[in-house]
XYZ file of C-alpha atoms in Angstrom:
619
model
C -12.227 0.302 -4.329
C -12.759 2.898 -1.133
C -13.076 3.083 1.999
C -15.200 5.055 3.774
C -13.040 8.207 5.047
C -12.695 9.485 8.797
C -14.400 12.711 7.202
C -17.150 10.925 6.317
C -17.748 9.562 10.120
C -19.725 12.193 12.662
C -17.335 13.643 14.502
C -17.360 12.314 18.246
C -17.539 14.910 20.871
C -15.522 16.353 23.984
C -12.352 14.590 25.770
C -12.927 11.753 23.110
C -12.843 14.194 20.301
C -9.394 15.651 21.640
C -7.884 12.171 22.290
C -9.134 10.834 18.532
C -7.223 14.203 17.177
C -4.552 13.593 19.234
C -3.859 10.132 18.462
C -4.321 10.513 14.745
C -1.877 13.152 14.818
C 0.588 11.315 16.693
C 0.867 7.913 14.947
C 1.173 9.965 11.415
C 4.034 12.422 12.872
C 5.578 9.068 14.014
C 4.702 7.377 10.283
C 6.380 10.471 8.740
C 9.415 10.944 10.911
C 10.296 7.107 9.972
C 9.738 7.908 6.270
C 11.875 10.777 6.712
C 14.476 8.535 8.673
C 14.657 5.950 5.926
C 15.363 8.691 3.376
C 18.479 9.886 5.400
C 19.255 6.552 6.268
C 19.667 4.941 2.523
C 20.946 8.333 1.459
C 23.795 8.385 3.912
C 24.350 4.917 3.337
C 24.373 5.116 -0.649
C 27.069 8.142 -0.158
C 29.149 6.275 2.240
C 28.964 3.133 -0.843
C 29.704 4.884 -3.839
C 31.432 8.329 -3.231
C 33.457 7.523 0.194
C 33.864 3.865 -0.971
C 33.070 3.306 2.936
C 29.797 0.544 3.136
C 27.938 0.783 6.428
C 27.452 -2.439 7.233
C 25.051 -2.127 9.589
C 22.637 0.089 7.276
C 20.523 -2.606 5.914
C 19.276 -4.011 9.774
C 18.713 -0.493 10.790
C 16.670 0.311 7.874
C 14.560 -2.854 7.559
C 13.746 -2.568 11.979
C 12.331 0.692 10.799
C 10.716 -0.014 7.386
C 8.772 -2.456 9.306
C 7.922 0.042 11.850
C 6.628 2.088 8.838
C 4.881 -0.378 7.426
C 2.435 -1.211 10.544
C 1.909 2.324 11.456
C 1.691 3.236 7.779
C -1.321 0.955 8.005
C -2.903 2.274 10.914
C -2.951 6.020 9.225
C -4.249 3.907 5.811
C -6.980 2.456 8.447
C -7.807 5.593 9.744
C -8.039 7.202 6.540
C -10.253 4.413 4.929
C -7.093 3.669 2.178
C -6.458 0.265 2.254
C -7.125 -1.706 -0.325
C -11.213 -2.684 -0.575
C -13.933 -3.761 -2.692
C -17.013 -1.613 -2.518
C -18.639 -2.911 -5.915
C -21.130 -5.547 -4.381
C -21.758 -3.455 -0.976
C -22.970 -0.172 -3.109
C -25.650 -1.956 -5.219
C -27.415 -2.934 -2.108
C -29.840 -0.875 -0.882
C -28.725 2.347 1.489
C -30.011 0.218 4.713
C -28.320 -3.060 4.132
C -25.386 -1.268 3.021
C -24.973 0.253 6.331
C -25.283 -3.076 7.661
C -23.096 -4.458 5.065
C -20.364 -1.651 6.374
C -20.805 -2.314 9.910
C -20.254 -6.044 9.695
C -17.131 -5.501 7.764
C -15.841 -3.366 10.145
C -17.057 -5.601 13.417
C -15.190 -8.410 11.338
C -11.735 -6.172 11.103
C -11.913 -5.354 14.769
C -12.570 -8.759 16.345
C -10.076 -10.038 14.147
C -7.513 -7.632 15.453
C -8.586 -8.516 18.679
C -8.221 -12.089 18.675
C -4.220 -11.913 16.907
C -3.171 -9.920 20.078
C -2.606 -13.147 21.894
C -0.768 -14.737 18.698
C 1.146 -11.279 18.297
C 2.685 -11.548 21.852
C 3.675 -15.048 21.481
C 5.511 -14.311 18.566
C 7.230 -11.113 19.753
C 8.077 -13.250 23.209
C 9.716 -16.691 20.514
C 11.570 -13.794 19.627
C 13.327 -12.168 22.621
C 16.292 -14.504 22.023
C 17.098 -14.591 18.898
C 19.698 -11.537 17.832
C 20.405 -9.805 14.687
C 23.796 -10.577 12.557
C 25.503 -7.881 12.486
C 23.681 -5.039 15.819
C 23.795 -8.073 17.613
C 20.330 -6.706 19.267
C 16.847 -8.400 19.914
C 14.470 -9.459 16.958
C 11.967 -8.928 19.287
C 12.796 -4.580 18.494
C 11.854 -5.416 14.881
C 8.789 -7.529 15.912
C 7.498 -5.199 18.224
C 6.641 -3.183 15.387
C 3.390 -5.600 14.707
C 1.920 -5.901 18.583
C 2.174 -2.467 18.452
C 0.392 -2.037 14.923
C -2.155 -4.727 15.630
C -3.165 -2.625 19.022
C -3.121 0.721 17.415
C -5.064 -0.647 14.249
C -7.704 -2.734 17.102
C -7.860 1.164 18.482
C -8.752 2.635 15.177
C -11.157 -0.091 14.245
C -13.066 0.394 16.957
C -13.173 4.131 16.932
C -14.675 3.593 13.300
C -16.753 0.957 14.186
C -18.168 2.867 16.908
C -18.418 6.051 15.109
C -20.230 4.684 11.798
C -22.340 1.906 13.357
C -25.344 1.720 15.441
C -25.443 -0.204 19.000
C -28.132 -2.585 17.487
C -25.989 -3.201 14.341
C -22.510 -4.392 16.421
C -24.701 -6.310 18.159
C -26.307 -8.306 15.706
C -22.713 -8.306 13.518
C -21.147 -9.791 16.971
C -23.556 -12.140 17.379
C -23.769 -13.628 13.316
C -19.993 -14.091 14.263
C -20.511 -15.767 17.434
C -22.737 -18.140 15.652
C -20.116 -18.321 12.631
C -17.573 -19.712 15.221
C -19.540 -21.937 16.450
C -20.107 -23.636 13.216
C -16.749 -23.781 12.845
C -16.040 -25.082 16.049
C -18.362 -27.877 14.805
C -17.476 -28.879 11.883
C -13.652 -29.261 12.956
C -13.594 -32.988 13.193
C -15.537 -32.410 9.287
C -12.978 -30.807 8.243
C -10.051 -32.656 9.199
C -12.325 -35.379 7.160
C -12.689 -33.902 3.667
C -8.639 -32.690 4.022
C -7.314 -30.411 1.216
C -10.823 -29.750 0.238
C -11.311 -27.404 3.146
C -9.198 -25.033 1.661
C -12.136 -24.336 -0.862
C -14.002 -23.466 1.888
C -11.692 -20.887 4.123
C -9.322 -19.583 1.154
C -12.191 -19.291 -1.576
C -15.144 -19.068 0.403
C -14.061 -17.159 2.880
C -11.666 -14.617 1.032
C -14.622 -13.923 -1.206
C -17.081 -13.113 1.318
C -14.853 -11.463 3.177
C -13.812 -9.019 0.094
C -17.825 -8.372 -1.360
C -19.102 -7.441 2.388
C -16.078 -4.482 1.924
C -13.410 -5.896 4.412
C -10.064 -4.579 3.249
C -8.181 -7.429 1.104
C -5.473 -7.821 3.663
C -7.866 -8.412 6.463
C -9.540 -11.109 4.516
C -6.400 -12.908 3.976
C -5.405 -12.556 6.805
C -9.065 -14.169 8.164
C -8.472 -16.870 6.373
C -5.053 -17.843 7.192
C -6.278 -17.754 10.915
C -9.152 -19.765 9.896
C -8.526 -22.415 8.579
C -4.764 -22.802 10.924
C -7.456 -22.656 14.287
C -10.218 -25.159 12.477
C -8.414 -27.536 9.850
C -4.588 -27.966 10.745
C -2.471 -28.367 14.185
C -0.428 -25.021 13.451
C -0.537 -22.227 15.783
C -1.710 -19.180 14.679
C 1.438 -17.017 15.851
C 3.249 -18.391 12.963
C 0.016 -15.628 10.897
C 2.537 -12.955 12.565
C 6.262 -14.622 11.742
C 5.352 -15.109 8.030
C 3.440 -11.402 7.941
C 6.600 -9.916 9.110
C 8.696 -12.131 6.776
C 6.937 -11.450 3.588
C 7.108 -7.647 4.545
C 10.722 -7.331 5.375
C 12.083 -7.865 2.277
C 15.002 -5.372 1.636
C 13.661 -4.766 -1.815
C 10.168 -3.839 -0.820
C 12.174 -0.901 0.901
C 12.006 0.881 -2.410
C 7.797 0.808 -2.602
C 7.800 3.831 0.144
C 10.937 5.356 -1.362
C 9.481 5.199 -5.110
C 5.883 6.749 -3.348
C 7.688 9.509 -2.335
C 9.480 10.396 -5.295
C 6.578 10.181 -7.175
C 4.870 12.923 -4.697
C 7.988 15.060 -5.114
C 7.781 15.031 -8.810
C 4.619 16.216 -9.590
C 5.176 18.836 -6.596
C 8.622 20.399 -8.009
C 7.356 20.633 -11.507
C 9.285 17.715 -13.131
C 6.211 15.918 -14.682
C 4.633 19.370 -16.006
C 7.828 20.171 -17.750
C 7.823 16.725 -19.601
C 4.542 16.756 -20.346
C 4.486 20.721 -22.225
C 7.123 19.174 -24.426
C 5.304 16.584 -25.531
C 3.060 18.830 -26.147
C 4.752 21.259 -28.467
C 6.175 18.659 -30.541
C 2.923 17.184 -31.667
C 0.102 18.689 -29.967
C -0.792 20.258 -32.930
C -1.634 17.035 -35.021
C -5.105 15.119 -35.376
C -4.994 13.000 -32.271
C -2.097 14.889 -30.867
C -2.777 15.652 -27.039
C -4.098 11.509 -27.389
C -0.543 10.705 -28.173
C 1.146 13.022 -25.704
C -1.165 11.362 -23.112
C -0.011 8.375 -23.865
C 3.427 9.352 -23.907
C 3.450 10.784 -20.697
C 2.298 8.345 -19.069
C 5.273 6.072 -20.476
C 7.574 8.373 -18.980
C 5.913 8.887 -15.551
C 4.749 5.359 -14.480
C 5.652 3.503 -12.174
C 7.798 5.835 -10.267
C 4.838 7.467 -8.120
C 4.141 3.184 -6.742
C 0.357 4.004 -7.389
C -1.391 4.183 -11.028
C -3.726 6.869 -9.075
C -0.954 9.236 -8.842
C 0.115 8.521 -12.436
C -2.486 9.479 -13.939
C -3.735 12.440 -11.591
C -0.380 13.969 -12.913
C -1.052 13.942 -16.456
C -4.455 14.209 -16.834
C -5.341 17.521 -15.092
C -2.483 18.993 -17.919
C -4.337 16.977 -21.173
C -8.200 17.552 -20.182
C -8.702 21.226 -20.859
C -7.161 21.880 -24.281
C -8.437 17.766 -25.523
C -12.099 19.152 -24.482
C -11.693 22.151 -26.269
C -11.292 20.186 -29.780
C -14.568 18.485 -29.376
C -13.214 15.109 -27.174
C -15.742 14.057 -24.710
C -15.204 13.281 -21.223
C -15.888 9.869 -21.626
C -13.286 9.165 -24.449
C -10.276 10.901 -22.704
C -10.973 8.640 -19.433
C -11.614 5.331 -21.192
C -7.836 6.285 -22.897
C -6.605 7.329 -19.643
C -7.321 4.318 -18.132
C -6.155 1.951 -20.999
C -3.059 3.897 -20.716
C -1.994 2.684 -17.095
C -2.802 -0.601 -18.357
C -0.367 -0.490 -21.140
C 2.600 1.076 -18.894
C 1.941 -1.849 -15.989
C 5.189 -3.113 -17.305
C 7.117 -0.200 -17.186
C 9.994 0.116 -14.479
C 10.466 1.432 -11.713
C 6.622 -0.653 -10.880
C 6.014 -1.753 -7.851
C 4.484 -4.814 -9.224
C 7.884 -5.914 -10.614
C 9.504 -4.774 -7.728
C 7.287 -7.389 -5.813
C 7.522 -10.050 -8.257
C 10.957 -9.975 -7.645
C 10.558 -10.439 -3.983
C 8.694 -12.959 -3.980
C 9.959 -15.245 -6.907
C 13.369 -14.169 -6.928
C 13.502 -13.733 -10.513
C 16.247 -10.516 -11.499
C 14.664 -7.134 -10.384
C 17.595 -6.028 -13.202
C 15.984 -8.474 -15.929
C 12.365 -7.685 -15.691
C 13.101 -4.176 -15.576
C 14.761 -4.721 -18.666
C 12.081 -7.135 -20.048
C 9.092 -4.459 -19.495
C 9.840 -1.497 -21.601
C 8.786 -3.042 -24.770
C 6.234 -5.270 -23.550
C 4.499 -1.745 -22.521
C 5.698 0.184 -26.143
C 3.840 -2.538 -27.954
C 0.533 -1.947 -25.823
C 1.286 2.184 -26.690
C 1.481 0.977 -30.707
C -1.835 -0.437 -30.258
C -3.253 1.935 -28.442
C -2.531 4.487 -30.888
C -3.717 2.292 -33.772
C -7.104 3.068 -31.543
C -6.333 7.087 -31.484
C -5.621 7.391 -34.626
C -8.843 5.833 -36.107
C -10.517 7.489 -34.032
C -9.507 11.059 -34.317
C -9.399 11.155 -38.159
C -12.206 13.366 -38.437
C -10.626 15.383 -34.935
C -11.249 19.394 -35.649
C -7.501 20.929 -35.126
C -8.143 23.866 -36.497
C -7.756 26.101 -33.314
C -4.829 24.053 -32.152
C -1.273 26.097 -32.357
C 1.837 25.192 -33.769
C 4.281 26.169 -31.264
C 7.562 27.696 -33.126
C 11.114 26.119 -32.740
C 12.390 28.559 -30.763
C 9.760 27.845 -27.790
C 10.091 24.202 -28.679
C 13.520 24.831 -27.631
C 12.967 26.585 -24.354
C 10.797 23.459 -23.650
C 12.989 21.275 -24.343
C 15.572 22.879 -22.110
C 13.504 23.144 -19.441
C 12.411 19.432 -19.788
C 15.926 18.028 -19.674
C 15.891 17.467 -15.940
C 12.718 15.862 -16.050
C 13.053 13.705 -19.168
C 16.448 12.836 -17.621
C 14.818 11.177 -13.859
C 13.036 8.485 -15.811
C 15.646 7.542 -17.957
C 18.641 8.050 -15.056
C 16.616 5.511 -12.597
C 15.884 3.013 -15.329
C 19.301 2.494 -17.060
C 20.959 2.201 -13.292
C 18.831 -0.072 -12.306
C 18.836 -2.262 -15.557
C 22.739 -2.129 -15.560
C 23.283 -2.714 -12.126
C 24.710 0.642 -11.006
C 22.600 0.621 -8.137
C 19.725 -1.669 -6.420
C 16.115 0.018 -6.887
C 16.028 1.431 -2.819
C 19.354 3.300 -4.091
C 18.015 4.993 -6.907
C 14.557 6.075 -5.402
C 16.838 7.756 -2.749
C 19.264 9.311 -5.187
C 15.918 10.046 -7.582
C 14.338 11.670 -4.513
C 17.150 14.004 -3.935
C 18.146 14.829 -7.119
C 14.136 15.827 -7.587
C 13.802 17.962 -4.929
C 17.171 19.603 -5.323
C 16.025 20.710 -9.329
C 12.799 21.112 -7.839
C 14.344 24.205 -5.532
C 17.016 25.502 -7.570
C 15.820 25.216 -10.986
C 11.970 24.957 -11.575
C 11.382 27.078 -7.970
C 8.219 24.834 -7.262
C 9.067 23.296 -4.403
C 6.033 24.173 -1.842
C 8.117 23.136 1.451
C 4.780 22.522 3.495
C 3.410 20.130 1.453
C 6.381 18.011 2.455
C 5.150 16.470 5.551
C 1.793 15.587 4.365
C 3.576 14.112 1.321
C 5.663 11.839 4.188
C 2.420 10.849 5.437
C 0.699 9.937 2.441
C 3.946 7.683 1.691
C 3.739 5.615 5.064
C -0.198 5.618 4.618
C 0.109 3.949 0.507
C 3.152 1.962 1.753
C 1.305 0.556 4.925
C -1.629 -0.316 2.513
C 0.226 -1.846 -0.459
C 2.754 -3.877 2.617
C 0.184 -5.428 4.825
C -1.168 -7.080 2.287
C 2.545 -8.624 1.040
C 2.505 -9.779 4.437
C -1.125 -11.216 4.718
C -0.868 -12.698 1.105
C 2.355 -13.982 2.126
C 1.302 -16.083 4.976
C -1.745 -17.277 3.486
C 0.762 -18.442 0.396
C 2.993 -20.549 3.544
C -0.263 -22.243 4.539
C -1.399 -23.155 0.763
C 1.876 -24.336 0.444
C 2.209 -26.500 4.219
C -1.506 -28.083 2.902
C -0.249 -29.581 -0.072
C -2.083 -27.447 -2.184
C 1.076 -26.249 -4.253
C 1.695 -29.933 -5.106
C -1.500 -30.479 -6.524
C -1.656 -27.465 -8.500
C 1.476 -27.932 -9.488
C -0.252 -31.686 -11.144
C -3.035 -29.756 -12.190
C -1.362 -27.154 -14.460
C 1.329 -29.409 -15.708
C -1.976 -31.260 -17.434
C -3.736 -28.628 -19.182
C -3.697 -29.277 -22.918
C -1.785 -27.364 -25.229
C 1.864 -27.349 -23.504
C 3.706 -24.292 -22.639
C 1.194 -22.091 -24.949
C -1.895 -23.651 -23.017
C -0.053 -23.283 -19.502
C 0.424 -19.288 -20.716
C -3.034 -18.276 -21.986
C -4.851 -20.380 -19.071
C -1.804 -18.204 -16.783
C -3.119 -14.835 -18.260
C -6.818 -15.630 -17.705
C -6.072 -15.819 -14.403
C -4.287 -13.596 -13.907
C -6.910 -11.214 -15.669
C -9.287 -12.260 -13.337
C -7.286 -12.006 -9.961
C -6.159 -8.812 -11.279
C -9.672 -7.057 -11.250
C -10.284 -8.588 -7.735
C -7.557 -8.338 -6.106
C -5.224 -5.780 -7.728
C -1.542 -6.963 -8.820
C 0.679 -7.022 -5.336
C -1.911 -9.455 -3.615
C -2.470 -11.041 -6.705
C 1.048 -11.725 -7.178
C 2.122 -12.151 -3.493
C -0.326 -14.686 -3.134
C -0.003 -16.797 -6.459
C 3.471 -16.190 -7.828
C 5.062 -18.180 -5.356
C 2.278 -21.189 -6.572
C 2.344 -20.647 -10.394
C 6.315 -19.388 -11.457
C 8.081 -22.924 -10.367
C 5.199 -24.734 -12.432
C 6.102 -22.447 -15.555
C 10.136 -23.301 -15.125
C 8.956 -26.631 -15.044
C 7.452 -26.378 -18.536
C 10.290 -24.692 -20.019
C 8.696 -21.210 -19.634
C 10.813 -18.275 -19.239
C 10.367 -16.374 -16.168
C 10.923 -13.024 -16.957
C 8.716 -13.946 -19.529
C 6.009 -15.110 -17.668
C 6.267 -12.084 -15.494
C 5.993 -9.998 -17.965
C 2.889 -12.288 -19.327
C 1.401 -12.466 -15.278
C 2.142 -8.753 -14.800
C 0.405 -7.166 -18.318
C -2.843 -9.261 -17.941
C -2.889 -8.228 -14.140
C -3.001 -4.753 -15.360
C -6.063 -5.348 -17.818
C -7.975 -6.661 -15.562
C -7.311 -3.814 -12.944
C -8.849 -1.306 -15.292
C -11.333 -3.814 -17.016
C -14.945 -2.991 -15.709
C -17.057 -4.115 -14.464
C -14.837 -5.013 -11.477
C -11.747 -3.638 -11.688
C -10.989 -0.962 -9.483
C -8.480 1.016 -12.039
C -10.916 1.236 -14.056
C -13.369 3.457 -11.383
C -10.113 5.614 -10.183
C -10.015 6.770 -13.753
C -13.079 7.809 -13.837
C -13.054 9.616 -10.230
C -9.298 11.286 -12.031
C -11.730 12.649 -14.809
C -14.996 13.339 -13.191
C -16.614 11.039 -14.938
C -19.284 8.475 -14.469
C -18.271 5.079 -15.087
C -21.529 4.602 -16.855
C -20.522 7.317 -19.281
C -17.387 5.622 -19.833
C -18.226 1.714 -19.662
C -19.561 1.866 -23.476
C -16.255 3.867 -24.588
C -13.586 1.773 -23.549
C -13.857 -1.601 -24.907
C -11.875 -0.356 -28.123
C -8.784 0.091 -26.295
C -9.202 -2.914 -24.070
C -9.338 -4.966 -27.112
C -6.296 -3.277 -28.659
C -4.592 -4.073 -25.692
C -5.544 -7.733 -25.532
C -4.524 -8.333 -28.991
C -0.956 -6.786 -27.592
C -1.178 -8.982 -24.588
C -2.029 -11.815 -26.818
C 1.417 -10.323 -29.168
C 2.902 -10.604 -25.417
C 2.355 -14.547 -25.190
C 2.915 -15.931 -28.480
C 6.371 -14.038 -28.925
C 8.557 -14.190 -26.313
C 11.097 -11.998 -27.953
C 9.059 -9.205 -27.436
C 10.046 -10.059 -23.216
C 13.423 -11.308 -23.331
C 14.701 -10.481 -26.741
C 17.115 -7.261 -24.819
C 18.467 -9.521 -21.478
């Protein structure tokens, strides 16, 4: 799931060329200064809360006017740098010319959408002059702002690429195959408003889909359906598209996604993850199977802080590689592990997919953080059941048994960053502090033992770190908010009524309503990754499982661990392909190797369903 990159475009020339550098530059100073704003911010404010006993009450307004600042010009850098989320599976086994075609229809459809929400931006940001905030006692319209301003900079940037990476003759005909599109539409409105709920088939199925195999980034086709089918099939106006966007994404929870991104960054850069990951290593590297186990380990430590399974596993995997290729394990095995791995730690807290199930169900942020560790050691059991058959016949012989003394040194030097994990964790689970809180504290506290004690920190890389934050968090956000308002207009068609009917049916009871639940939720998982996923149907599917008796945590837990396998299931899920790009790997090398662990880990998911203790047994 890529984009094409703006290093991959030709280059345009003379006073454009200055004013493309010039703008790029810009937005992402102004992304990073507001990442770098919200740090201070929650820092200062988490001092004043629990040292000076001193709340500012204003804190929480200020921070979420400028998280959703971050968030929309988070997106245009993630625009500009081809990073939002995107299937390219269907569009790369076309042929190189309709490919290009493909591309430049995608990107015609991303920048006449943008074009035509301008007018629905505005009216929104004008419904919202009057209204005032609680406790500034300033405009809403400050906080809205934030998307007329993102939707013009991202129309901007879409047409730059556009311009850049099509051909005249190929907007042209893209233009005109959506001139013709609307015109159908146009058409078939009185259609439509005949067949009623069944229309939703056509703009949130059909149209999603199409959207997502020509390559159009996932929030983009949400977003181009919710506009859809409010012009064609229902009497809503489409400014409400904005109003629900900028609900779903300001969320004071979600404020921890950019936080937790950033921490992530600073950990692998001050040497916290390294040190974790040698003393793994020294305690039973030198066993059959040994650097499998510490792979596995490490990634139970690591995940989940970083907000993005990429960064996970580019942290531990560079450190493993080397020494498991030098005892005879090929390529392919050590990425079809790798990517099993970040299946089985999904679960693990601080995720981001939690964090947004949380958001958007209201289930306990607390209780699901709780609920996940075990869920996630049980899919580490059976993935080393896997390991260990298969490294029976493993040659160790060159491997070195590292002496207690250096074990010890190890150890020591591990403490602060075996400590992080378990620090953030526990005061989350218990309350201490809410997840934006400890991602602050975590960040910190990381870069603090980063400088002082480890001596890694590499100061420059900080602002390109701040970047990459807004740019994941602008990615990962835009499509809360597009999933969320096509969710409100599911829900305003009736459509949550009759699923609810539907699912309250299928045979089997509460069992049936859970292993029909993980199906789909395998499936949506390898199309549309787990925050869309569960932006988009959580709010549908969780009230149907209280209904039935289900409990939620445990149904999160259920929804969130089949997400997971099928993200790194191939042959569409997208995990699956960034462990292979982490490795160097083909995915054809790897395809053959990795069913093994994926049906260890469905056997643990299936463990998952049928005992719920294994979820709630510790709240």
């Amino acid at each position: 799931m890529e984009a094409t990159t703006t290093a991959d475009l030709p280059a345009p020339n003379g006073a454009f060329q200055r004013f493309d550098r010039l703008f790029g530059h810009l937005v992402e100073a102004i992304a990073a200064t507001i990442v770098l704003a919200e740090i201070i911010l929650l820092g200062w404010a988490t001092t004043a809360r629990y040292l000076l006993h001193t709340p500012l009450i204003w804190s929480d307004e200020v921070a979420t006017i400028l998280f959703v600042w971050m968030t929309m010009l988070g997106s245009v850098v993630a625009l500009r740098r081809g990073q939002h989320m995107r299937l390219t599976a269907f569009v790369r086994k076309l042929s190189p010319v309709w490919e290009a075609r493909a591309n430049a229809f995608a990107m015609v459809i991303v920048t006449t959408l943008l074009a035509l929400m301008l007018l629905p931006t505005w009216e929104h940001v004008e419904e919202r002059i009057i209204s005032v905030t609680p406790v500034l006692q300033i405009s809403e319209a400050w906080r809205e702002a934030a998307l007329l301003v993102g939707v013009v900079l991202m129309l901007i940037t879409a047409a730059d690429k556009m311009l850049r990476a099509s051909s005249l003759a190929q907007i042209a005909v893209s233009l005109l195959v959506l001139a013709a599109v609307f015109g159908c539409f146009q058409l078939a409105m009185p259609w439509f408003e005949e067949i009623g709920n069944y229309s939703l088939l056509i703009f949130f199925i059909g149209l999603v889909l199409l959207g997502i195999m020509l390559g159009v980034p996932i929030a983009f086709a949400f977003v181009l359906a919710t506009a859809a089918y409010l012009n064609f099939a229902s009497w809503v106006p489409i400014s409400i598209v904005p109003g629900r966007m900028s609900e779903g994404m300001s969320h004071m929870i979600l404020l921890s996604v950019p936080m937790f991104v950033f921490l992530g960054a600073v950990i692998e850069m001050a040497g916290l993850a390294q040190a974790m990951i040698a003393f793994l290593v020294s305690l039973i590297g030198h066993l059959r199977g040994g650097l499998q186990y510490v792979l596995l380990g490490a990634i139970y430590l690591v995940s989940g802080i970083s907000g993005a399974k990429a960064a996970d596993m580019a942290a531990v995997a560079p450190a493993l590689f080397p020494e498991m290729k030098k005892r005879g394990n090929k390529d392919s095995d050590l990425v079809s592990l790798l990517s099993a791995s970040a299946v089985m730690s999904e679960t693990i807290p601080p995720s981001i997919v939690l964090i947004t199930v949380g958001s958007v169900t209201g289930v306990s942020i607390a209780a699901l953080f709780t609920a996940g560790l075990l869920p996630a050691f049980v899919g580490m059991l059976a993935l080393c059941v896997v390991v260990f058959i298969q490294t029976r016949g493993e040659d160790n012989s060159q491997a070195r048994k590292i002496d207690g003394k250096t074990k010890l040194k190890l150890f020591l030097a591990a403490i602060p960053g075996l400590g992080l994990p378990i620090v953030i964790r526990t005061a989350v689970v218990e309350g201490v502090a809410t997840a934006t809180e400890v991602a602050t504290i975590g960040i910190i506290y990381s870069i603090f033992v980063g400088a002082l004690f480890y001596r890694q920190m590499k100061w420059r890389r900080l602002y390109p770190m701040l970047v990459d934050a807004a740019s994941l968090s602008g990615s990962i956000l835009l499509v809360v908010g597009a999933a969320t308002a096509m969710g409100w207009a599911l829900t305003q068609s009736g459509f949550s009524q009759y699923l609810v009917d539907l699912m309250q049916g299928v045979p089997g009871g509460k069992m049936g309503f859970l292993l029909l639940s993980a199906l789909a939720f395998i499936i949506l998982g390898s199309v549309l990754e787990g925050v869309p996923a569960i932006v988009l149907f959580g709010p549908l599917l969780f009230p149907i499982a209280k209904l039935m008796g289900i409990d939620e945590v445990h149904y999160a837990i259920v929804a969130v661990f089949a997400m997971g396998f099928g993200l790194f299931s191939p042959p569409f899920g997208v995990g699956f392909y960034l462990a292979c790009a982490i490795g160097r790997v083909s995915p054809d090398d790897v395809i053959g190797k990795v069913w093994p662990h994926l049906l260890a880990l469905f056997c643990a998911l299936l463990l998952i369903i049928f005992v719920p203790w294994i979820s709630i047994g510790f709240l």
